[in-house]
Tab-separated table of C-alpha atoms in Angstrom:
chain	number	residue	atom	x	y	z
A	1	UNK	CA	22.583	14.149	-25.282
A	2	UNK	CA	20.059	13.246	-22.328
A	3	UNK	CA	17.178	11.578	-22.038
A	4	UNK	CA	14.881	9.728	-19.595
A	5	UNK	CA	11.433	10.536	-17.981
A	6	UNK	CA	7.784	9.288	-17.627
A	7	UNK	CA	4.638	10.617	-17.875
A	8	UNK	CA	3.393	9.987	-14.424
A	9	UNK	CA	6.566	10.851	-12.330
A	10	UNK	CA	10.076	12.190	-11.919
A	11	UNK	CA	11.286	15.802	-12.738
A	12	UNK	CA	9.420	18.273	-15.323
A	13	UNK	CA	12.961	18.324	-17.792
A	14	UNK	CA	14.637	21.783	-18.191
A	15	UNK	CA	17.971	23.255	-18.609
A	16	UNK	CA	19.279	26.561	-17.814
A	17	UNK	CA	22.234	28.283	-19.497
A	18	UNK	CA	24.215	31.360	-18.663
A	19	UNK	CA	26.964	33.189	-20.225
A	20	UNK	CA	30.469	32.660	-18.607
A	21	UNK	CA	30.179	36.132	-16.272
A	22	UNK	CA	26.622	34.757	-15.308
A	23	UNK	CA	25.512	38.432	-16.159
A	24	UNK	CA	22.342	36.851	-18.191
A	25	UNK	CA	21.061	33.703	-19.789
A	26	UNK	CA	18.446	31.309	-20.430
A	27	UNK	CA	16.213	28.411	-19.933
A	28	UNK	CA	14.175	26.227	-22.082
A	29	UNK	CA	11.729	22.919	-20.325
A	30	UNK	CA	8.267	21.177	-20.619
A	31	UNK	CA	5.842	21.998	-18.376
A	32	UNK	CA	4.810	18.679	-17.455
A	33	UNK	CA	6.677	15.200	-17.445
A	34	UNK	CA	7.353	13.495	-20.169
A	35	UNK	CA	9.497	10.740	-22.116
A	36	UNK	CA	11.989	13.150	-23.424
A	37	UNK	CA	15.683	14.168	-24.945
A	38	UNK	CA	17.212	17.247	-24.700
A	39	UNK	CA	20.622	17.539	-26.657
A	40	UNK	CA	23.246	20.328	-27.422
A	41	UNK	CA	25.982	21.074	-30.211
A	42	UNK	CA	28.622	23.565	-30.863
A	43	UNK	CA	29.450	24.382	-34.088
A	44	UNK	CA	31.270	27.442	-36.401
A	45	UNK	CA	29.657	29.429	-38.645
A	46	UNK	CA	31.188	31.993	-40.875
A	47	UNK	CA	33.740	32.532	-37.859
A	48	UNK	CA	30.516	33.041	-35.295
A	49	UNK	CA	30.297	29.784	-32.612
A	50	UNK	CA	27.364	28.276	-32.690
A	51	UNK	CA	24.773	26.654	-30.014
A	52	UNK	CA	22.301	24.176	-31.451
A	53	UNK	CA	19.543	23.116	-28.838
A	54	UNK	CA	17.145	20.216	-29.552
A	55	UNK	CA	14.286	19.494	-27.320
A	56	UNK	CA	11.871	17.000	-28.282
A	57	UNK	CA	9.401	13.762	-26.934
A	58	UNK	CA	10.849	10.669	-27.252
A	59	UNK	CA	10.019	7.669	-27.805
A	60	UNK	CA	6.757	8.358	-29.107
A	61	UNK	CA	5.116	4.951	-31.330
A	62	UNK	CA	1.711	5.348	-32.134
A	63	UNK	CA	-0.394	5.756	-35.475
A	64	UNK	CA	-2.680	8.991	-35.763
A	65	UNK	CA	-6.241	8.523	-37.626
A	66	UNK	CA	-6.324	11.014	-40.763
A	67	UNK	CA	-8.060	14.417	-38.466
A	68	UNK	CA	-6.380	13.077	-35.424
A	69	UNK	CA	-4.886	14.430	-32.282
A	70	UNK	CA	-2.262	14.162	-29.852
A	71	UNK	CA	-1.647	16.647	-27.069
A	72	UNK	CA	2.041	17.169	-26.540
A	73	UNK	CA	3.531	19.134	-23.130
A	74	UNK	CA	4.593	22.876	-24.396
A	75	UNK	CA	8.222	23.606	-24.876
A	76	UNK	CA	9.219	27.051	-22.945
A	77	UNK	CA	11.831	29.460	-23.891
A	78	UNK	CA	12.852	32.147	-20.981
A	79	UNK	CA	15.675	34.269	-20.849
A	80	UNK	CA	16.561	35.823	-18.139
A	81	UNK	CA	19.710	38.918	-16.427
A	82	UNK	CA	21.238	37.794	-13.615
A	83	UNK	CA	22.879	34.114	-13.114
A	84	UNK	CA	21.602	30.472	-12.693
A	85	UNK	CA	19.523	31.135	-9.524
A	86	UNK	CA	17.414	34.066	-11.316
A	87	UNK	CA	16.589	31.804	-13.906
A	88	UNK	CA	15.340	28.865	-11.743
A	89	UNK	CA	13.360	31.894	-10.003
A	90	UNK	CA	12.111	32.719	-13.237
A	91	UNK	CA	10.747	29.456	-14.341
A	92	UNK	CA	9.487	28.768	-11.167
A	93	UNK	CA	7.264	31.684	-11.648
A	94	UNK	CA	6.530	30.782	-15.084
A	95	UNK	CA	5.113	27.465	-13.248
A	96	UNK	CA	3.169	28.785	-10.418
A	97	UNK	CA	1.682	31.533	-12.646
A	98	UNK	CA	0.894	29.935	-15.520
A	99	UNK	CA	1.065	26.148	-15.186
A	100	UNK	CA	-0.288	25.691	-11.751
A	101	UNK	CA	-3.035	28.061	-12.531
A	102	UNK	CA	-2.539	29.396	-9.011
A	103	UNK	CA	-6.285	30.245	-7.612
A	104	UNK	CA	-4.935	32.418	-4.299
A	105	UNK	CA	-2.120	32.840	-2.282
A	106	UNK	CA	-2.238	29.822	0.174
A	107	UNK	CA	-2.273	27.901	-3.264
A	108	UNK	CA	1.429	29.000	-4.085
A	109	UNK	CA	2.442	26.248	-1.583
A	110	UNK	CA	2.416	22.572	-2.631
A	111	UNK	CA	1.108	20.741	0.040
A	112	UNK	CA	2.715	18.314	2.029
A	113	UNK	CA	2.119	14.725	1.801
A	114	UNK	CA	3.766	11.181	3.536
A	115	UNK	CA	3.694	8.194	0.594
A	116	UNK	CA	4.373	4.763	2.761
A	117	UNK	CA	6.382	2.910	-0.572
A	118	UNK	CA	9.378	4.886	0.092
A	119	UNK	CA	10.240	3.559	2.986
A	120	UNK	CA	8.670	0.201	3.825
A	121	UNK	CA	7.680	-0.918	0.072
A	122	UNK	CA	5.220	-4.453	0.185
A	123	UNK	CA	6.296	-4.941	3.764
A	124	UNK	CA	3.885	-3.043	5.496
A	125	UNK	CA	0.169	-3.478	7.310
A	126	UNK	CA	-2.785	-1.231	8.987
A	127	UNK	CA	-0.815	-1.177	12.610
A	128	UNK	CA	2.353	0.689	11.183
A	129	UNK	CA	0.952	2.905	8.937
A	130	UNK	CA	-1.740	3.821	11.419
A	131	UNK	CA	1.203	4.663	13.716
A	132	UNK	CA	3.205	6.511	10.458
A	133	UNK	CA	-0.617	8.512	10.065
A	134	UNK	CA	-0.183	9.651	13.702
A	135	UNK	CA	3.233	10.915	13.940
A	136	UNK	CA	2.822	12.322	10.688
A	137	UNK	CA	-0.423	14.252	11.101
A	138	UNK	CA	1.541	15.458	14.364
A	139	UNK	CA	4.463	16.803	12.090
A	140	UNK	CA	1.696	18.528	9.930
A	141	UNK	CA	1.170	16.681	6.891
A	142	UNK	CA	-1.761	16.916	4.596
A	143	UNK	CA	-2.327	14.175	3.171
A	144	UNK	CA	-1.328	10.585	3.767
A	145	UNK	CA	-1.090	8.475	0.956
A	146	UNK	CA	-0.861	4.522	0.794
A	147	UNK	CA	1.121	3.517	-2.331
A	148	UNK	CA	1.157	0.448	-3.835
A	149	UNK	CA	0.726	-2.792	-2.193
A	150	UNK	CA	-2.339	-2.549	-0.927
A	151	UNK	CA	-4.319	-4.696	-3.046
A	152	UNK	CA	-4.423	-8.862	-2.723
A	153	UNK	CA	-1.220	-10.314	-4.105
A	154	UNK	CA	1.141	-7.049	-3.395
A	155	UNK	CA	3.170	-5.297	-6.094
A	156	UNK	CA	3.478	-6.210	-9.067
A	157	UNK	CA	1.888	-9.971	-8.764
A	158	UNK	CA	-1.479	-8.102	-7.744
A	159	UNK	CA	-1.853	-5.594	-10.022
A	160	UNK	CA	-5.134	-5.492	-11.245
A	161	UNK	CA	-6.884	-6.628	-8.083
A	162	UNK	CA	-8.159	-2.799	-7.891
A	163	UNK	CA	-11.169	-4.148	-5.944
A	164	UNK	CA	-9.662	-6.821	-3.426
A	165	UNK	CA	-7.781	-5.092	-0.460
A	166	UNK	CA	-4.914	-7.423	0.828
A	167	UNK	CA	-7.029	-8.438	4.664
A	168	UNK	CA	-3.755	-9.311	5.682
A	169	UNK	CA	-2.600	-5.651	5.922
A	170	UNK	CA	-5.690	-4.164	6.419
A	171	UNK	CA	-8.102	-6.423	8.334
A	172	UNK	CA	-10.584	-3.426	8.914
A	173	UNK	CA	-10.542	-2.492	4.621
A	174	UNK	CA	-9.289	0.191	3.221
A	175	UNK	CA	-12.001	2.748	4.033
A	176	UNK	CA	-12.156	2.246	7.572
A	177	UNK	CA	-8.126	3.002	7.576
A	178	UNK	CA	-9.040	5.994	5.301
A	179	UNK	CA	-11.507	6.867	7.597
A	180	UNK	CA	-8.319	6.719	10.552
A	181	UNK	CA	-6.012	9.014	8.405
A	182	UNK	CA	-9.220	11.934	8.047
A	183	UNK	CA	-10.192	11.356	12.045
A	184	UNK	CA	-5.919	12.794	12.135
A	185	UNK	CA	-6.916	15.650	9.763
A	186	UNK	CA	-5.402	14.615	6.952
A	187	UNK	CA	-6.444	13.681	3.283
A	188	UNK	CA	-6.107	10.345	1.907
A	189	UNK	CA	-5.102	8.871	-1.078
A	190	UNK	CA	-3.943	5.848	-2.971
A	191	UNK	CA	-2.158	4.196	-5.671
A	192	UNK	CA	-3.904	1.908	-8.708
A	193	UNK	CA	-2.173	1.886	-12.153
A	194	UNK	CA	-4.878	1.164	-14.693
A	195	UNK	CA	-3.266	1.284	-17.554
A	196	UNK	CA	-2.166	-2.360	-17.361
A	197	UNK	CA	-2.504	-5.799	-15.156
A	198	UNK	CA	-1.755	-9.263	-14.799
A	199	UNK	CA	-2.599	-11.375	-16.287
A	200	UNK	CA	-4.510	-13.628	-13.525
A	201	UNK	CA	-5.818	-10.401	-11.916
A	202	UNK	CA	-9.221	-9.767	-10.942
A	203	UNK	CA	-9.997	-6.970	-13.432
A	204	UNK	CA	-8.927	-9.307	-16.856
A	205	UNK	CA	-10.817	-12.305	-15.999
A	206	UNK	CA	-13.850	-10.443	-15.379
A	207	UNK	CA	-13.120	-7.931	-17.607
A	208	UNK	CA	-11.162	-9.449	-20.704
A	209	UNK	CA	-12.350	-7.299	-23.613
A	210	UNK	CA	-10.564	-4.316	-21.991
A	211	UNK	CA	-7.304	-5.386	-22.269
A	212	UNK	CA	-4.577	-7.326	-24.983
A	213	UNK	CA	-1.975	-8.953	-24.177
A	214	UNK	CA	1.491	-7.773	-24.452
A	215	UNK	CA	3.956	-10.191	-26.449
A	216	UNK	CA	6.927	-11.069	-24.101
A	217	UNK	CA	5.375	-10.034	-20.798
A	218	UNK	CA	3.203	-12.118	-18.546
A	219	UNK	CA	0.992	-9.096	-18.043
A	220	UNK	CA	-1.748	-6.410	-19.761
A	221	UNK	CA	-1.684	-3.836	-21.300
A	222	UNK	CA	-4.942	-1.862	-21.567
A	223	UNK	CA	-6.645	-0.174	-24.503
């Protein structure tokens, strides 16, 4: 049994299986991320082994109106000749053709982007990552993207203060330094996780009625 995942990050889950020769075989994933579980069990039947696969959501605690809805990622079942490498081929195929919805050719490619959090987390201010924008636009990136930390009060204290730039890391705002990162030919992006915030945050005291509060946590969680 495994499990793990989130919606908004991490690996797509998937497992590929081959016979012992590696002659043929298959694989069966989600096509997006997800909370997850994927398990496995051998068993005998009538003198025949047996492989029981289980792929489901986990974790999944919410209530459904009577006529409701909830969209779940699709479960994919490929099989596949060859060994494990031709069926990773395959289901990356099965992804760029039919989950990617591939418009033309230069579109197979992902593109190639620099996200600041990785390596310099809260500590971090318009100087360096102007320099990081440079050398990176020199390398060939596309787009530049400031994570979180941006915002007055930092990760996690700040969250919710989706409108208040941190002037001590950006003294110029944000869209000047976006402005910087497009002069370089890049794109830019950014990082806000409205789905909750804190408590004292700028978005729940002006905005109360969109949020409730979570027992046990000092935070929001919104509706």
């Amino acid at each position: 049994l495994i499990h793990g995942g989130r919606s908004t990050e991490t690996e797509a889950p998937y497992a590929i299986l081959t016979d012992r020769d590696e002659t043929c075989g298959f694989f069966y994933a989600y096509e997006w991320p997800c909370r997850w579980i994927f398990s496995s069990s051998q068993f005998m039947r009538n003198g025949i082994p047996i492989l029981s696969l289980l792929a489901h959501v986990a974790e999944v605690e919410t209530d459904l109106p009577p006529g409701g809805e909830m969209i779940f990622p699709k479960a994919v079942l490929g099989f596949f000749r060859g060994n494990e490498t031709a069926g990773m081929n395959l289901l990356r195929k099965h992804v760029i053709s039919h989950v990617r919805r591939v418009r033309s050719e230069t579109d197979r490619f992902l593109p190639v982007f620099y996200n600041h959090w990785f390596g310099h987390g809260n500590q971090f201010d318009e100087e360096l990552l102007k320099e990081e924008a440079r050398v990176y636009a020199e390398l060939g990136c596309e787009y530049f993207v400031v994570d979180t930390g941006w915002h007055k009060d930092g990760f996690r204290a700040g969250i919710g203060n989706w409108e208040i730039e941190d002037r001590a890391k950006f003294p110029h705002g944000m869209a000047a330094f976006s402005e910087y990162v497009r002069s370089r030919g890049m794109k830019f992006g950014t990082w806000l996780e409205p789905e909750f915030a804190m408590g004292d945050s700028d978005w729940v005291e002006r905005h109360p009625d969109w949020f409730y509060t979570a027992p046990g946590r000092r935070d929001f969680v919104n509706h």
